[in-house]
Coordinates of C-alpha atoms and ligand atoms in Angstrom, one line a residue:
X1 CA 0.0 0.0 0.0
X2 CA 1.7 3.4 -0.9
X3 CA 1.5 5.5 2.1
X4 CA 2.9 8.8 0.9
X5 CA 0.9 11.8 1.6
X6 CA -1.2 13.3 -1.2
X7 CA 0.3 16.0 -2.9
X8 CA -1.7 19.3 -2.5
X9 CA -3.2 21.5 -5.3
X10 CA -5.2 24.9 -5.3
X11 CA -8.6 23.1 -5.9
X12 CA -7.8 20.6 -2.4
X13 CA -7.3 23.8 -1.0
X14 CA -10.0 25.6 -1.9
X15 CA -12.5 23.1 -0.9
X16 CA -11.3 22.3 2.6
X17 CA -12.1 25.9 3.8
X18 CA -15.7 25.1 2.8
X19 CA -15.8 22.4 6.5
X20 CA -14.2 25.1 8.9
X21 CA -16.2 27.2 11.0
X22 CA -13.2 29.5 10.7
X23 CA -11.1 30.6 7.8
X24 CA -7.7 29.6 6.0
X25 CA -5.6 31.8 3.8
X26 CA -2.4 30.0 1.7
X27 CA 0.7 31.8 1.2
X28 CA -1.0 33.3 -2.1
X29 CA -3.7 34.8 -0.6
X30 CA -3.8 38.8 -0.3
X31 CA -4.7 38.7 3.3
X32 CA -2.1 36.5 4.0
X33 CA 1.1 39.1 4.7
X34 CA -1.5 40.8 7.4
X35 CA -2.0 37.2 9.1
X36 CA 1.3 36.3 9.4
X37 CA 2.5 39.6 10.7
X38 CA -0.7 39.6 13.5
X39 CA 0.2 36.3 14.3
X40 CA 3.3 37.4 16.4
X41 CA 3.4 39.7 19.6
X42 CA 6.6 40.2 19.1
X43 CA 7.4 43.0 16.6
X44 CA 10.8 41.4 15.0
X45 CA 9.3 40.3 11.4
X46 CA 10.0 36.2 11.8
X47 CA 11.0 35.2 8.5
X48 CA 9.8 32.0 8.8
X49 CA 6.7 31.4 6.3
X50 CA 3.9 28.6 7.2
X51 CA 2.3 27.5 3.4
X52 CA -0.9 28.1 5.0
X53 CA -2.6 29.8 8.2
X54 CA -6.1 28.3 9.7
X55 CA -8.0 30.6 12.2
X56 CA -10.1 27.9 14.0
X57 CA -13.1 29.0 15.0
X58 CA -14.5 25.4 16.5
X59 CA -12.8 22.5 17.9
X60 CA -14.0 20.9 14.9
X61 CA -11.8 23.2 13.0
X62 CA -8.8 21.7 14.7
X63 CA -10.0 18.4 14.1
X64 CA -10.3 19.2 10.2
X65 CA -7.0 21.1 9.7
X66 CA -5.2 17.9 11.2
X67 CA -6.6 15.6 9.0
X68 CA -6.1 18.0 6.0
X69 CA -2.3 18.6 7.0
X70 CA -1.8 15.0 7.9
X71 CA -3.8 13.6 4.4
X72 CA -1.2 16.2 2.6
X73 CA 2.3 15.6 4.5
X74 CA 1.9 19.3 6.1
X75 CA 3.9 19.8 8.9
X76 CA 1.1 21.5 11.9
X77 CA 2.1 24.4 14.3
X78 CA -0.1 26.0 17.0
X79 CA -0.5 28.9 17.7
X80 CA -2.2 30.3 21.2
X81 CA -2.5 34.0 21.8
X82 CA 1.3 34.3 19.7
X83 CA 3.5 35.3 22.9
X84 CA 6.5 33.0 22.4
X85 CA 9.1 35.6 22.1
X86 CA 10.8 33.5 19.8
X87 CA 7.9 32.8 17.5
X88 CA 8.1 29.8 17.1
X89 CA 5.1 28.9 16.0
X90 CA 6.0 30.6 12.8
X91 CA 7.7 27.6 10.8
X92 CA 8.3 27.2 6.9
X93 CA 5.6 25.1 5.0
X94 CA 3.4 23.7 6.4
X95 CA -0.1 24.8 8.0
X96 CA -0.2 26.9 11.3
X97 CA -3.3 26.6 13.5
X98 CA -4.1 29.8 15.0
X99 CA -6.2 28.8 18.1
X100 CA -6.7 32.7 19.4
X101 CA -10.5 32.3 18.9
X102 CA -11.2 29.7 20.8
X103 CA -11.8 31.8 24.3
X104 CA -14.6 30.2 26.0
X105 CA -14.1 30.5 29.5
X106 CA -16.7 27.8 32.1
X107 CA -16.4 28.5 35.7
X108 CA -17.5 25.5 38.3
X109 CA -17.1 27.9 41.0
X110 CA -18.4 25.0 43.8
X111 CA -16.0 22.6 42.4
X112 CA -13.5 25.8 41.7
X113 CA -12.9 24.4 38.3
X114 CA -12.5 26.7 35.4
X115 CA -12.9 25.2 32.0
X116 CA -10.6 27.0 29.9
X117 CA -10.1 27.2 25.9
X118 CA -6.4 27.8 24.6
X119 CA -7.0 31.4 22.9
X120 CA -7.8 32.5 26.3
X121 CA -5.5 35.5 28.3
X122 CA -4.5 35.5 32.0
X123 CA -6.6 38.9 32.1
X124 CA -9.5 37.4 30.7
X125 CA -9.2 34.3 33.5
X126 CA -8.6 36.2 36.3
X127 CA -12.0 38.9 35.4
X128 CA -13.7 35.8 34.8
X129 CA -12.9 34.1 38.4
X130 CA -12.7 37.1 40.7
X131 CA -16.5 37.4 41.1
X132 CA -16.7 33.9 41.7
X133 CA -13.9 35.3 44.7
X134 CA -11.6 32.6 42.6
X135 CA -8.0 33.4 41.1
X136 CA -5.4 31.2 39.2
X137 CA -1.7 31.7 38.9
X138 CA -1.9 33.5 35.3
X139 CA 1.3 35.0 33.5
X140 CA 2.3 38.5 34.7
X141 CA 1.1 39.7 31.3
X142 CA -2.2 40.0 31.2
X143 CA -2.4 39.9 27.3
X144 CA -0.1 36.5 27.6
X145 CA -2.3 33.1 26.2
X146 CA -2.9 30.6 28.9
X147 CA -2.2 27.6 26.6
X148 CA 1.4 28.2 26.0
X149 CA 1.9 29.7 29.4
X150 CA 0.4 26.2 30.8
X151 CA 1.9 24.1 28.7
X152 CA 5.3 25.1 29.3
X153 CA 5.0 25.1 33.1
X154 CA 4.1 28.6 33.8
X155 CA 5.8 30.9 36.3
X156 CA 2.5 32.4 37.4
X157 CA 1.6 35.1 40.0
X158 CA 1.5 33.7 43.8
X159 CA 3.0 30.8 42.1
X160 CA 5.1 29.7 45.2
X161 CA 2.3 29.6 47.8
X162 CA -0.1 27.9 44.4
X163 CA 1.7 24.5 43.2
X164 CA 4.8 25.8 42.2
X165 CA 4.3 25.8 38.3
X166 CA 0.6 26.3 37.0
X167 CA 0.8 23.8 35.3
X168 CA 0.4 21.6 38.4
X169 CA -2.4 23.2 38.6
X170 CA -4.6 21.4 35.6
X171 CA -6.4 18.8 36.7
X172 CA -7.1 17.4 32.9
X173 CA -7.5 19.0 29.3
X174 CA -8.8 17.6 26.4
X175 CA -6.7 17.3 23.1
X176 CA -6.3 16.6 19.7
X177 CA -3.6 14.1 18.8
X178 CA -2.0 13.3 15.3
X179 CA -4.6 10.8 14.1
X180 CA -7.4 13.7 14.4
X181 CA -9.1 12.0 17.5
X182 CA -10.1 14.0 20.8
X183 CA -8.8 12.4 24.0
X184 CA -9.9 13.9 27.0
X185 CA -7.0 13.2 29.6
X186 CA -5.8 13.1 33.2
X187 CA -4.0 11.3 36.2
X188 CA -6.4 8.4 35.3
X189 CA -7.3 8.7 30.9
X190 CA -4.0 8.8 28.9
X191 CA -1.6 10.2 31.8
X192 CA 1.4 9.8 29.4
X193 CA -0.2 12.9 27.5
X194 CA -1.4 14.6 31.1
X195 CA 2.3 13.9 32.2
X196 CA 3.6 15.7 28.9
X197 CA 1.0 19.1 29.3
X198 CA 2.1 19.7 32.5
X199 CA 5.5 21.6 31.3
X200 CA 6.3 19.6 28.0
X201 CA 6.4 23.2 26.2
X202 CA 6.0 23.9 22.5
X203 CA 6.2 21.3 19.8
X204 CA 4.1 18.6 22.2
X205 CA 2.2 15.7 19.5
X206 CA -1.1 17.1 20.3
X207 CA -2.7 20.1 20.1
X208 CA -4.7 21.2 23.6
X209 CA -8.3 22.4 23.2
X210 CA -9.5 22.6 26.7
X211 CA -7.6 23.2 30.5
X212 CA -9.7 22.3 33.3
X213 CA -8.0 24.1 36.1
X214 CA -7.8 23.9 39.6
X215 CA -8.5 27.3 40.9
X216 CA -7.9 29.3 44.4
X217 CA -9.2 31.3 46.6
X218 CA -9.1 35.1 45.5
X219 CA -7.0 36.8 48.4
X220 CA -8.3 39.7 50.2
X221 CA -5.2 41.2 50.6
X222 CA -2.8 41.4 47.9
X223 CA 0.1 44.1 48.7
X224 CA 3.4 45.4 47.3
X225 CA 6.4 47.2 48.5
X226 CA 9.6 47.9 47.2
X227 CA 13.4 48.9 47.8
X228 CA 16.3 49.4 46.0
X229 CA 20.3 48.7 46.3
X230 CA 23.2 49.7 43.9
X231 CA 23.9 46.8 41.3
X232 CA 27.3 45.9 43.1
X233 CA 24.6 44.6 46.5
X234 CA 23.0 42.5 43.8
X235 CA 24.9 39.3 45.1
X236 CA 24.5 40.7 48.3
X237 CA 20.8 40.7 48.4
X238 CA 20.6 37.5 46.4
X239 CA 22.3 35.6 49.6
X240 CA 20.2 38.1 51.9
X241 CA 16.8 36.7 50.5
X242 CA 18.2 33.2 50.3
X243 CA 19.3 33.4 54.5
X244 CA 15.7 34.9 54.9
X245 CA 14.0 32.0 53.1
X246 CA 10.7 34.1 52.1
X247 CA 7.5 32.5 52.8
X248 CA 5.9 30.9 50.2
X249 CA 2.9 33.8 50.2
X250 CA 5.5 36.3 49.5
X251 CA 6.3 36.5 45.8
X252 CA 9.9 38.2 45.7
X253 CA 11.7 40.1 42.4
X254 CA 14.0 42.0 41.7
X255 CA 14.8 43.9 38.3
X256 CA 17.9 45.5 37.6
X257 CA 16.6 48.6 36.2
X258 CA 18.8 52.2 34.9
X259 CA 19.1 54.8 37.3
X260 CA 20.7 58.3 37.1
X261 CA 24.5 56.7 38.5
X262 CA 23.9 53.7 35.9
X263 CA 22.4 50.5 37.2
X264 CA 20.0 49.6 40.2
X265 CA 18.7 46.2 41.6
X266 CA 14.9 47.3 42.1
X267 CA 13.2 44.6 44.7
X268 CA 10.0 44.5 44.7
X269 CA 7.6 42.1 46.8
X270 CA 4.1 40.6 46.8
X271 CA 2.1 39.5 49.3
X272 CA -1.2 37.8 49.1
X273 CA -2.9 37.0 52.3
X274 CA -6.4 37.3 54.0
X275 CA -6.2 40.5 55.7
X276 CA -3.8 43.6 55.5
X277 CA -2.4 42.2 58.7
X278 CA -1.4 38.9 57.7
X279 CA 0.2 40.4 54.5
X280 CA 2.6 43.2 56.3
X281 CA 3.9 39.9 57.9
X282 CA 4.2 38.8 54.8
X283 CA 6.7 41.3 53.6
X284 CA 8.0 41.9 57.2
X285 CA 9.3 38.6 57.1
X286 CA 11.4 39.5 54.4
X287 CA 12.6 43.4 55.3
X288 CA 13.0 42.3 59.1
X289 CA 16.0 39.7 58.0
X290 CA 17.8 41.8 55.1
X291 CA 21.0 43.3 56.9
X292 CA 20.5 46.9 57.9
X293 CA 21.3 49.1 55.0
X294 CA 21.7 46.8 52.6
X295 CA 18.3 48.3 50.6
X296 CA 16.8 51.6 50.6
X297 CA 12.8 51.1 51.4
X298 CA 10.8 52.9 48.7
X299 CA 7.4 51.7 49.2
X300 CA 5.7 49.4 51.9
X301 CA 2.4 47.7 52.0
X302 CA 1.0 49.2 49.0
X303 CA -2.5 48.1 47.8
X304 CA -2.3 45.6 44.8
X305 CA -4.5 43.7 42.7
X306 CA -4.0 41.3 39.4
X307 CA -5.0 44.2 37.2
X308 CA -2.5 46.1 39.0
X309 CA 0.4 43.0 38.4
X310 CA -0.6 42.9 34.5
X311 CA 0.4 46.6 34.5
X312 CA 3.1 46.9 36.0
X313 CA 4.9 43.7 34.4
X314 CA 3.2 45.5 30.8
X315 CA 4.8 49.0 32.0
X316 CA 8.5 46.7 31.9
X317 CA 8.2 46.2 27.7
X318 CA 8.5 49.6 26.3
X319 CA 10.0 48.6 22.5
X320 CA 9.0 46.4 19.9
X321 CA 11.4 44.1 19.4
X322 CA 12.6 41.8 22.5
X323 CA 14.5 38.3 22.6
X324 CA 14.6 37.0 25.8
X325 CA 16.5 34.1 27.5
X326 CA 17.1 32.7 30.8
X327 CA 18.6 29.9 33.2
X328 CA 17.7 28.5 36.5
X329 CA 20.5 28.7 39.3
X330 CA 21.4 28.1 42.9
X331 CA 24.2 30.0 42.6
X332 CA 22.6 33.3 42.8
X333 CA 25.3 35.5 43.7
X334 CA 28.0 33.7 40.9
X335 CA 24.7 35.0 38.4
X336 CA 24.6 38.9 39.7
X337 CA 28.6 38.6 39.2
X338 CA 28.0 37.8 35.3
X339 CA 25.3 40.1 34.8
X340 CA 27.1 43.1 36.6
X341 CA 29.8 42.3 34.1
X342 CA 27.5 42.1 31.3
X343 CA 25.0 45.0 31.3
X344 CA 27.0 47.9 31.0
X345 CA 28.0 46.7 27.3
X346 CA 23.8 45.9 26.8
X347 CA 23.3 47.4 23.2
X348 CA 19.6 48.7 24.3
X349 CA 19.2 50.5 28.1
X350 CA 15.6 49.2 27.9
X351 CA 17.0 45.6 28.5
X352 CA 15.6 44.1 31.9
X353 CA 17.4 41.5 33.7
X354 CA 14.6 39.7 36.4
X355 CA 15.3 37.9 38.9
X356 CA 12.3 35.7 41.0
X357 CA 13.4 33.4 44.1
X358 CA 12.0 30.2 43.3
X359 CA 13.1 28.6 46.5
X360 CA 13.1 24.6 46.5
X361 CA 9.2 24.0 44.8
X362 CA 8.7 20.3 45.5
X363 CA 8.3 19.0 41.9
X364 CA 5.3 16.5 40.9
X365 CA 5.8 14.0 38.3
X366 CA 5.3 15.9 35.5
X367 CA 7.3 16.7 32.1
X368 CA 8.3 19.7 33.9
X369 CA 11.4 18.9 35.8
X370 CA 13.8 22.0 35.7
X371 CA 15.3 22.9 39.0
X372 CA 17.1 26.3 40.6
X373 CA 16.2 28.2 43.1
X374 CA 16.7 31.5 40.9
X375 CA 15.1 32.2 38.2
X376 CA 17.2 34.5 36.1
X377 CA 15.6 35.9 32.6
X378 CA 16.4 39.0 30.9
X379 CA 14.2 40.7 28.2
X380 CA 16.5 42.3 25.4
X381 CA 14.3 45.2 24.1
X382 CA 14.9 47.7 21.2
X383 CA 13.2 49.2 18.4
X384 CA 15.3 49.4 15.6
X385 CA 15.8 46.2 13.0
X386 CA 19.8 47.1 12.5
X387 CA 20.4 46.6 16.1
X388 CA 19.0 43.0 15.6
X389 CA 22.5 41.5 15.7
X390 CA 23.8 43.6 18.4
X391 CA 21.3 42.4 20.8
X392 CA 21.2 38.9 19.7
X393 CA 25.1 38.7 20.6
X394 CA 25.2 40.7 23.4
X395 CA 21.8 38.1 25.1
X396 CA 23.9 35.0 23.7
X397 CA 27.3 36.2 25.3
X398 CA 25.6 37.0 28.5
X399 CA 23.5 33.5 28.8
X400 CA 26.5 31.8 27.3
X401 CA 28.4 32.7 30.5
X402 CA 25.4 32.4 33.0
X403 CA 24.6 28.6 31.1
X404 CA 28.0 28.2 33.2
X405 CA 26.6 28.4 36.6
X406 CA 23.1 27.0 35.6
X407 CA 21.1 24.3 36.9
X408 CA 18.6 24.4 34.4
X409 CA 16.1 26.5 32.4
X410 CA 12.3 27.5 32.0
X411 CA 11.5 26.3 28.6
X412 CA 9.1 29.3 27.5
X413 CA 11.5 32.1 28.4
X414 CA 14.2 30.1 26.5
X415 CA 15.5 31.6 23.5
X416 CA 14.8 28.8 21.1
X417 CA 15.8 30.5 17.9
X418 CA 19.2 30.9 19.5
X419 CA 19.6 27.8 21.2
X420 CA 17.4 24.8 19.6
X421 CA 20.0 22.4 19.4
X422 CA 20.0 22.6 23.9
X423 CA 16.8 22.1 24.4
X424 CA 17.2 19.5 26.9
X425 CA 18.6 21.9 29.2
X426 CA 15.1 22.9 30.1
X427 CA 14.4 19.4 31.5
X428 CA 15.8 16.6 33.4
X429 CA 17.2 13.9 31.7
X430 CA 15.0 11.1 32.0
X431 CA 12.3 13.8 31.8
X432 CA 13.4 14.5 28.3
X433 CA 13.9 11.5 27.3
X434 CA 10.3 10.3 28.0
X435 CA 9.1 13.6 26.0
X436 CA 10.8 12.2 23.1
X437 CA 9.9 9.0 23.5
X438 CA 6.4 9.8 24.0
X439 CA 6.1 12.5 21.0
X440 CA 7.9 10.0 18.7
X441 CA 5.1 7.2 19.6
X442 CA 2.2 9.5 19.4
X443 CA 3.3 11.4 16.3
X444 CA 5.5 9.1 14.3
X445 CA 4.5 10.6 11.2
X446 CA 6.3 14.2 12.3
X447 CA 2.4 15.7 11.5
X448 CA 3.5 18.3 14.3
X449 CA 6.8 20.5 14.0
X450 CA 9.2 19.8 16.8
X451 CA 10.1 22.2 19.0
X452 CA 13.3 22.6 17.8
X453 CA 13.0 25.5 15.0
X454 CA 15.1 24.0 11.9
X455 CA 13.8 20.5 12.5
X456 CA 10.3 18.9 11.7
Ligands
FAD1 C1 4.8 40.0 27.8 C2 5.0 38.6 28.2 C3 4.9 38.3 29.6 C4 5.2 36.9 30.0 N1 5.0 36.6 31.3 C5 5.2 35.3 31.7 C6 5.1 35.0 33.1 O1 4.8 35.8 33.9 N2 5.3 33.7 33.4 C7 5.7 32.7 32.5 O2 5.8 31.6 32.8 N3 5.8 33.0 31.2 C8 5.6 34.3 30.8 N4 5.8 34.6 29.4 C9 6.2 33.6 28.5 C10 4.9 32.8 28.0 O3 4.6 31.8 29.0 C11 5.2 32.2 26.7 O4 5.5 33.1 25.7 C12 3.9 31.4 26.2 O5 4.3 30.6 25.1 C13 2.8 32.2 25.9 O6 1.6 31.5 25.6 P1 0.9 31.7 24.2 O7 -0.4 30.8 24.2 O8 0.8 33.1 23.8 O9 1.9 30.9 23.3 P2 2.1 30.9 21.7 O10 3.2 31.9 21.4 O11 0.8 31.1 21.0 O12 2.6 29.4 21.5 C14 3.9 29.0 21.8 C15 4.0 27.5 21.5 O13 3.3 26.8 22.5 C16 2.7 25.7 21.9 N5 1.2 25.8 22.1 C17 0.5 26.9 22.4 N6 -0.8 26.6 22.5 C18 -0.9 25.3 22.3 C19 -2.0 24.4 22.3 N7 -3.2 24.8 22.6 N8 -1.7 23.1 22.0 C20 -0.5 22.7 21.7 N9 0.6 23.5 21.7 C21 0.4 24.8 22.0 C22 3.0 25.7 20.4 O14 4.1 24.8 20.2 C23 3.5 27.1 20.2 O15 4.5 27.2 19.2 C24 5.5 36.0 29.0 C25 5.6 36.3 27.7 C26 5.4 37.6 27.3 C27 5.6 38.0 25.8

């Protein structure tokens, strides 16, 4: 039996619009430039062409442009709400499946379970819980898609005192696999695929069409302060914060931010409690143990909010162009060493080094399975296209030398154009080689791109 795909012409694809709900342009099409272009937050121009783009409007839609790509041999990419900094969704050939529509949001708010499609934002979650007096550890961004977020872990708000990652926080999603068929999965149904949602990251063998999530109670009390030191304290704090071992209700980061002498490490706490009392404990038990004079207060106990998080981390990207990378380290202050060294020479000031104290999450079984108890990510911003290169060598050098003193790395703040080929670095070993293992069994056809940008 000859197995080979069937070659594609313009009348196959004009007829398999005619069973979406949504609509599909080919590389030909005069919409198409504006598509591509839309499909990406960030403003670098990807040059990376899918054949053709699908926005699904149904689940059905998914269903169809599988079987479509797979009856053809074209590759499938997915797209959520297009906030990988590295666009990698955007792959040559192929068919990309933009899922942004698809933002139905079902709260169960006696079970506290919210039903959750992939196109939907951590602003839109969190309005859609807080009347319910519910919350979930969203993004910081409140424009950033849930689906990718989730799917690579998520580093979410409260995240330390609510499971760690978010992603320990589904309790099952339904998906699409290869062969077209929807699978609804958990600890229980298929908990190979519910093992590879929870952190797996882009280029899983299944596209996700529904998160159920475990959700919280909303806190009463959420409150900021902040402080600042001169960037040669950075390793200074670092070990400060580690000695004073933060509780987990107390989300602690610190930006290194321009000031008029140069460079400042900007702290900045959260604290999420029931009452305004329980949350200046919060942050005392933080201030109390930093060595006197090692910050200067700027701000305590300020009233907070999501809203108010979204803005704030939104009020951090001022250009249009950003690659970002990170690692994940226990050696905190060896890190604020390399990036005290580093900064000075950043091509753009508007670069943002951030660092968030992690601590020691215990970690689930899960796909997600990078440790450190620093996170460490910076956001290379500019605006102009000849500086491109600049920043791209000046976020490799810098991450080159950090990878030194690494113990791993969060896969969605990874810079995967740069560094596809090390991957693995984002998971444990035998975590990484079950992902592999796993995609290659459910997909052995290659009908979804791999993760790594270059490879099918
Ligand atoms: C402004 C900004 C703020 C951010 N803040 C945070 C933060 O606070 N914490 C944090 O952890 N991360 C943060 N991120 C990173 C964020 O988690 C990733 O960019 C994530 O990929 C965004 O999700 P998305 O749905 O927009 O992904 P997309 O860019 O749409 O997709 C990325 C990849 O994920 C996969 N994917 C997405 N949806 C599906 C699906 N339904 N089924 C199968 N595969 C899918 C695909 O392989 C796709 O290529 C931030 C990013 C930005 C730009």
């Amino acid at each position: 039996m000859d197995l080979r795909p069937d070659p594609i012409d313009a009348d196959d694809f004009r007829v398999f619009p005619r069973h979406l709900d949504g609509k599909a342009r080919s590389r030909h099409h005069a919409e198409y430039a504006g598509w591509h272009r839309d499909a990406c937050w960030n403003g670098r121009r990807f040059e990376r062409f899918p054949e053709y783009i699908v926005r699904a409007q149904s689940i059905a839609d998914v269903g169809h442009s599988i079987d479509f790509a797979r009856r053809h041999g074209l590759s499938v990419s997915v797209r959520g709400r297009g906030h990988s900094y590295a666009g990698c969704f955007l792959r040559d050939n192929g068919l990309l499946l933009d899922l942004s529509a698809l933002d139905r949001i079902d709260v169960d708010p006696a079970a506290r379970i919210a039903a959750v499609q992939p196109g939907v934002s951590a602003r839109q979650l969190a309005q859609a819980l807080a009347p319910h007096g519910l919350a979930f550890p969203t993004g910081h961004g409140g424009d950033v898609g849930l689906s990718g977020f989730l799917l690579g872990g998520g580093l979410g708000i409260n995240f330390r005192a609510w499971g760690g990652m978010s992603a320990f926080n589904l309790r099952a999603l339904d998906l699409i696999g290869a062969d077209g068929e929807l699978l609804h999965a958990d600890a229980e149904h298929h908990p190979q695929l519910f093992w590879a949602a929870r952190g797996g990251g882009p280029g899983l063998g299944f596209v996700a069409v529904k998160f159920y999530l475990d959700c919280q109670p909303l806190p009463a009390c959420i409150t900021g302060s902040s402080a600042h030191t001169g960037l040669d304290r950075l390793g200074a704090l670092l070990q400060a914060v580690e000695r004073a071992d933060p509780p987990p209700a107390l989300q602690v980061m610190i930006a290194v931010v321009p000031d008029d002498d140069g460079l400042q490490a900007a702290l900045s706490t959260l604290a999420f409690a029931d009452t305004a009392q329980q949350a200046q404990a919060l942050h005392a038990a933080l201030f109390s143990r930093l060595p006197a004079g090692l910050v200067e207060p700027l701000a305590r106990d300020q009233p907070s909010s999501f809203e108010a998080i979204y803005r704030q981390s939104e009020a951090m990207l001022v250009s249009r162009r950003y690659r970002c990378d990170n690692v994940l380290t226990d050696r905190g202050a060896d890190a604020a060493r390399i990036l005290a060294a580093h900064l000075p020479l950043r091509p753009s000031p508007a670069s943002v080094p951030l660092l968030i104290w992690r601590g020691e999450p215990r970690l689930p079984d899960a796909a997600f399975s990078a440790r450190g108890r620093w996170f460490v990510s910076t956001y290379a911003q500019w605006d102009a296209e000849r500086d491109d290169e600049a920043n791209r060598r000046w976020l490799k050098a810098l991450y080159d030398e950090l990878a030194g003193v690494a113990s791993g790395a969060y896969i969605n703040e990874f810079d995967l154009e740069e560094r596809s080929a090390q991957v693995e670095r984002c998971f444990a070993p035998a975590n990484w080689a079950r992902l592999r293992e796993l995609r290659h069994r459910c997909d052995p056809d290659g009908v979804f791109h791999d993760v790594r940008i270059g490879r099918r």
